[in-house]
PDB file of C-alpha atoms and ligand atoms in Angstrom:
ATOM      1  CA  MET A   1      26.522  -8.587  23.077  1.00 75.00           C
ATOM      2  CA  ASN A   2      25.604 -11.903  24.607  1.00 93.00           C
ATOM      3  CA  CYS A   3      25.602 -14.204  21.586  1.00 98.00           C
ATOM      4  CA  ILE A   4      25.751 -17.897  22.499  1.00 98.00           C
ATOM      5  CA  PHE A   5      27.625 -18.871  19.319  1.00 98.00           C
ATOM      6  CA  CYS A   6      30.210 -16.084  19.794  1.00 98.00           C
ATOM      7  CA  ARG A   7      30.724 -17.467  23.298  1.00 98.00           C
ATOM      8  CA  ILE A   8      31.117 -21.013  21.938  1.00 98.00           C
ATOM      9  CA  ILE A   9      33.670 -19.785  19.354  1.00 98.00           C
ATOM     10  CA  LYS A  10      35.638 -18.035  22.138  1.00 98.00           C
ATOM     11  CA  GLY A  11      35.534 -21.225  24.223  1.00 98.00           C
ATOM     12  CA  GLU A  12      33.510 -19.608  27.020  1.00 97.00           C
ATOM     13  CA  ILE A  13      30.847 -22.280  26.508  1.00 98.00           C
ATOM     14  CA  SER A  14      32.011 -25.823  25.812  1.00 98.00           C
ATOM     15  CA  SER A  15      31.160 -27.548  22.573  1.00 98.00           C
ATOM     16  CA  LYS A  16      32.112 -30.680  20.695  1.00 98.00           C
ATOM     17  CA  LYS A  17      34.383 -29.305  17.970  1.00 98.00           C
ATOM     18  CA  VAL A  18      34.287 -30.918  14.547  1.00 98.00           C
ATOM     19  CA  TYR A  19      36.371 -28.457  12.515  1.00 98.00           C
ATOM     20  CA  GLU A  20      38.049 -25.074  12.916  1.00 98.00           C
ATOM     21  CA  ASP A  21      40.014 -22.671  10.757  1.00 98.00           C
ATOM     22  CA  ASP A  22      40.610 -18.922  10.727  1.00 98.00           C
ATOM     23  CA  ARG A  23      37.104 -18.117   9.467  1.00 98.00           C
ATOM     24  CA  VAL A  24      34.807 -20.929  10.567  1.00 98.00           C
ATOM     25  CA  TYR A  25      34.046 -23.055  13.633  1.00 98.00           C
ATOM     26  CA  ALA A  26      31.957 -26.243  13.389  1.00 99.00           C
ATOM     27  CA  PHE A  27      30.539 -28.240  16.292  1.00 99.00           C
ATOM     28  CA  GLU A  28      27.898 -30.832  17.116  1.00 99.00           C
ATOM     29  CA  ASP A  29      24.365 -29.550  17.678  1.00 99.00           C
ATOM     30  CA  ILE A  30      23.333 -29.951  21.329  1.00 98.00           C
ATOM     31  CA  ASN A  31      19.899 -31.243  20.272  1.00 98.00           C
ATOM     32  CA  PRO A  32      20.579 -33.370  17.183  1.00 98.00           C
ATOM     33  CA  GLN A  33      17.756 -33.879  14.702  1.00 98.00           C
ATOM     34  CA  ALA A  34      19.574 -36.630  12.779  1.00 98.00           C
ATOM     35  CA  PRO A  35      22.483 -39.029  13.403  1.00 98.00           C
ATOM     36  CA  VAL A  36      24.728 -36.332  11.931  1.00 98.00           C
ATOM     37  CA  HIS A  37      23.837 -32.794  12.983  1.00 98.00           C
ATOM     38  CA  THR A  38      26.744 -30.388  12.825  1.00 99.00           C
ATOM     39  CA  LEU A  39      26.592 -26.599  12.859  1.00 99.00           C
ATOM     40  CA  ILE A  40      28.991 -24.631  10.646  1.00 99.00           C
ATOM     41  CA  VAL A  41      29.380 -21.123  12.020  1.00 99.00           C
ATOM     42  CA  PRO A  42      31.391 -18.127  10.764  1.00 98.00           C
ATOM     43  CA  LYS A  43      33.672 -16.637  13.410  1.00 98.00           C
ATOM     44  CA  LYS A  44      32.427 -13.211  12.325  1.00 98.00           C
ATOM     45  CA  HIS A  45      29.166 -12.349  14.073  1.00 98.00           C
ATOM     46  CA  ILE A  46      26.397 -11.919  11.483  1.00 98.00           C
ATOM     47  CA  SER A  47      22.836 -12.144  12.823  1.00 98.00           C
ATOM     48  CA  THR A  48      21.019 -13.585   9.813  1.00 98.00           C
ATOM     49  CA  ILE A  49      21.713 -14.317   6.155  1.00 98.00           C
ATOM     50  CA  LEU A  50      19.802 -11.093   5.410  1.00 98.00           C
ATOM     51  CA  ASP A  51      22.603  -9.200   7.122  1.00 98.00           C
ATOM     52  CA  THR A  52      25.278 -10.437   4.713  1.00 98.00           C
ATOM     53  CA  SER A  53      26.590  -8.379   1.827  1.00 98.00           C
ATOM     54  CA  GLU A  54      28.686  -9.014  -1.283  1.00 98.00           C
ATOM     55  CA  GLY A  55      31.789  -8.815   0.862  1.00 98.00           C
ATOM     56  CA  ASP A  56      30.665 -11.916   2.739  1.00 98.00           C
ATOM     57  CA  ASN A  57      30.278 -14.094  -0.372  1.00 98.00           C
ATOM     58  CA  GLU A  58      33.642 -15.769   0.018  1.00 98.00           C
ATOM     59  CA  LEU A  59      32.923 -16.524   3.677  1.00 98.00           C
ATOM     60  CA  ILE A  60      29.488 -17.970   2.930  1.00 98.00           C
ATOM     61  CA  GLY A  61      30.935 -20.070   0.116  1.00 98.00           C
ATOM     62  CA  HIS A  62      33.645 -21.305   2.451  1.00 98.00           C
ATOM     63  CA  MET A  63      30.990 -22.477   4.918  1.00 98.00           C
ATOM     64  CA  PHE A  64      29.597 -24.747   2.196  1.00 98.00           C
ATOM     65  CA  GLN A  65      33.066 -26.113   1.399  1.00 98.00           C
ATOM     66  CA  VAL A  66      33.528 -26.902   5.099  1.00 99.00           C
ATOM     67  CA  ALA A  67      30.137 -28.642   5.106  1.00 99.00           C
ATOM     68  CA  ASN A  68      31.288 -30.787   2.147  1.00 98.00           C
ATOM     69  CA  LYS A  69      34.472 -31.708   3.975  1.00 98.00           C
ATOM     70  CA  ILE A  70      32.593 -32.715   7.151  1.00 98.00           C
ATOM     71  CA  ALA A  71      29.989 -34.669   5.160  1.00 98.00           C
ATOM     72  CA  ARG A  72      32.792 -36.663   3.517  1.00 98.00           C
ATOM     73  CA  GLN A  73      34.589 -37.186   6.841  1.00 98.00           C
ATOM     74  CA  LYS A  74      31.402 -38.464   8.460  1.00 98.00           C
ATOM     75  CA  GLY A  75      30.685 -40.813   5.563  1.00 98.00           C
ATOM     76  CA  ILE A  76      27.361 -39.312   4.488  1.00 98.00           C
ATOM     77  CA  ALA A  77      28.456 -37.564   1.298  1.00 98.00           C
ATOM     78  CA  GLU A  78      27.422 -40.302  -1.130  1.00 98.00           C
ATOM     79  CA  ARG A  79      24.216 -41.243   0.693  1.00 97.00           C
ATOM     80  CA  GLY A  80      23.180 -37.623   0.848  1.00 98.00           C
ATOM     81  CA  PHE A  81      22.645 -34.940   3.391  1.00 98.00           C
ATOM     82  CA  ARG A  82      20.797 -31.692   3.900  1.00 98.00           C
ATOM     83  CA  LEU A  83      22.152 -28.186   4.448  1.00 98.00           C
ATOM     84  CA  VAL A  84      19.764 -25.778   6.147  1.00 98.00           C
ATOM     85  CA  MET A  85      20.057 -22.136   7.077  1.00 98.00           C
ATOM     86  CA  ASN A  86      17.069 -20.738   8.922  1.00 98.00           C
ATOM     87  CA  CYS A  87      16.286 -17.042   8.709  1.00 98.00           C
ATOM     88  CA  ASN A  88      14.052 -15.186  11.149  1.00 98.00           C
ATOM     89  CA  HIS A  89      10.995 -16.279  13.050  1.00 97.00           C
ATOM     90  CA  GLU A  90       8.881 -18.396  10.680  1.00 97.00           C
ATOM     91  CA  SER A  91      11.840 -20.541   9.629  1.00 97.00           C
ATOM     92  CA  GLY A  92      12.495 -21.447  13.254  1.00 96.00           C
ATOM     93  CA  GLN A  93      15.743 -19.495  13.699  1.00 98.00           C
ATOM     94  CA  THR A  94      16.485 -19.378  17.407  1.00 98.00           C
ATOM     95  CA  VAL A  95      20.156 -18.363  17.486  1.00 98.00           C
ATOM     96  CA  PHE A  96      20.822 -15.052  15.760  1.00 98.00           C
ATOM     97  CA  HIS A  97      24.349 -15.787  14.580  1.00 98.00           C
ATOM     98  CA  VAL A  98      24.391 -17.224  11.046  1.00 98.00           C
ATOM     99  CA  HIS A  99      24.899 -20.989  10.946  1.00 98.00           C
ATOM    100  CA  LEU A 100      24.587 -23.791   8.448  1.00 99.00           C
ATOM    101  CA  HIS A 101      23.016 -27.027   9.692  1.00 98.00           C
ATOM    102  CA  LEU A 102      24.564 -30.190   8.218  1.00 99.00           C
ATOM    103  CA  LEU A 103      22.017 -32.986   8.672  1.00 98.00           C
ATOM    104  CA  GLY A 104      22.391 -36.583   7.566  1.00 98.00           C
ATOM    105  CA  GLY A 105      22.598 -40.253   8.402  1.00 98.00           C
ATOM    106  CA  ARG A 106      18.885 -40.897   7.894  1.00 98.00           C
ATOM    107  CA  LEU A 107      16.306 -40.533   5.145  1.00 97.00           C
ATOM    108  CA  MET A 108      15.090 -36.945   4.901  1.00 96.00           C
ATOM    109  CA  HIS A 109      11.547 -36.014   3.979  1.00 96.00           C
ATOM    110  CA  TRP A 110      10.200 -33.240   1.804  1.00 97.00           C
ATOM    111  CA  PRO A 111       8.557 -30.819   2.340  1.00 96.00           C
ATOM    112  CA  PRO A 112      10.373 -30.027   5.591  1.00 94.00           C
ATOM    113  CA  GLY A 113       8.278 -29.396   8.675  1.00 86.00           C
TER     114      GLY A 113
HETATM  115  P1  LIG B 201      18.329 -22.439  14.567  1.00 94.13           P
HETATM  116  O1  LIG B 201      17.015 -22.897  15.142  1.00 94.13           O
HETATM  117  O2  LIG B 201      18.658 -21.038  15.007  1.00 94.13           O
HETATM  118  O3  LIG B 201      18.428 -22.612  13.074  1.00 94.13           O
HETATM  119  O4  LIG B 201      19.419 -23.424  15.135  1.00 94.13           O
HETATM  120  C1  LIG B 201      20.048 -23.246  16.364  1.00 94.13           C
HETATM  121  C2  LIG B 201      20.631 -24.584  16.743  1.00 94.13           C
HETATM  122  O5  LIG B 201      21.589 -24.372  17.756  1.00 94.13           O
HETATM  123  C3  LIG B 201      19.623 -25.573  17.293  1.00 94.13           C
HETATM  124  O6  LIG B 201      19.617 -26.742  16.482  1.00 94.13           O
HETATM  125  C4  LIG B 201      20.080 -25.831  18.714  1.00 94.13           C
HETATM  126  O7  LIG B 201      19.913 -27.169  19.119  1.00 94.13           O
HETATM  127  C5  LIG B 201      21.540 -25.430  18.675  1.00 94.13           C
HETATM  128  N1  LIG B 201      22.054 -24.907  19.930  1.00 94.13           N
HETATM  129  C6  LIG B 201      21.493 -23.944  20.703  1.00 94.13           C
HETATM  130  N2  LIG B 201      22.252 -23.702  21.783  1.00 94.13           N
HETATM  131  C7  LIG B 201      23.327 -24.533  21.676  1.00 94.13           C
HETATM  132  C8  LIG B 201      24.466 -24.749  22.507  1.00 94.13           C
HETATM  133  O8  LIG B 201      24.663 -24.131  23.555  1.00 94.13           O
HETATM  134  N3  LIG B 201      25.363 -25.683  22.091  1.00 94.13           N
HETATM  135  C9  LIG B 201      25.182 -26.392  20.933  1.00 94.13           C
HETATM  136  N4  LIG B 201      26.116 -27.294  20.621  1.00 94.13           N
HETATM  137  N5  LIG B 201      24.112 -26.205  20.121  1.00 94.13           N
HETATM  138  C10 LIG B 201      23.196 -25.298  20.497  1.00 94.13           C
HETATM  139 ZN1  LIG B 202      27.598 -14.196  17.529  1.00 94.13          ZN
END
């Protein structure tokens, strides 16, 4: 398997690390869409959110707790931020290893593009 995020987690591709623990790795998006754009990625390879099962609930919940922690660290928690997880083609998913986008530091619009 030649998954770019698995390679980033292994350190085979360099990244700007924001947070790491036994289950999750977070790093700065290479093409930021906001002043804060961090990706929170499970170390376990899961292609899309559709491929998760009940057994992954704790892991998925943990990703959100990590996002909260990073949002607070980066000083955007009170102003507000957006968490996005794209799934499959029409959402714009381009990397097929589940990841949560943490976006903030500017006013967000709705509906999203
Ligand atoms: P998706 O479109 O799948 O929801 O999001 C994939 C994200 O991964 C994009 O925002 C893209 O900029 C980011 N990305 C793709 N390749 C790399 C990479 O090699 N390094 C980093 N840091 N981000 C990447
Ligand atoms: Zn992967």
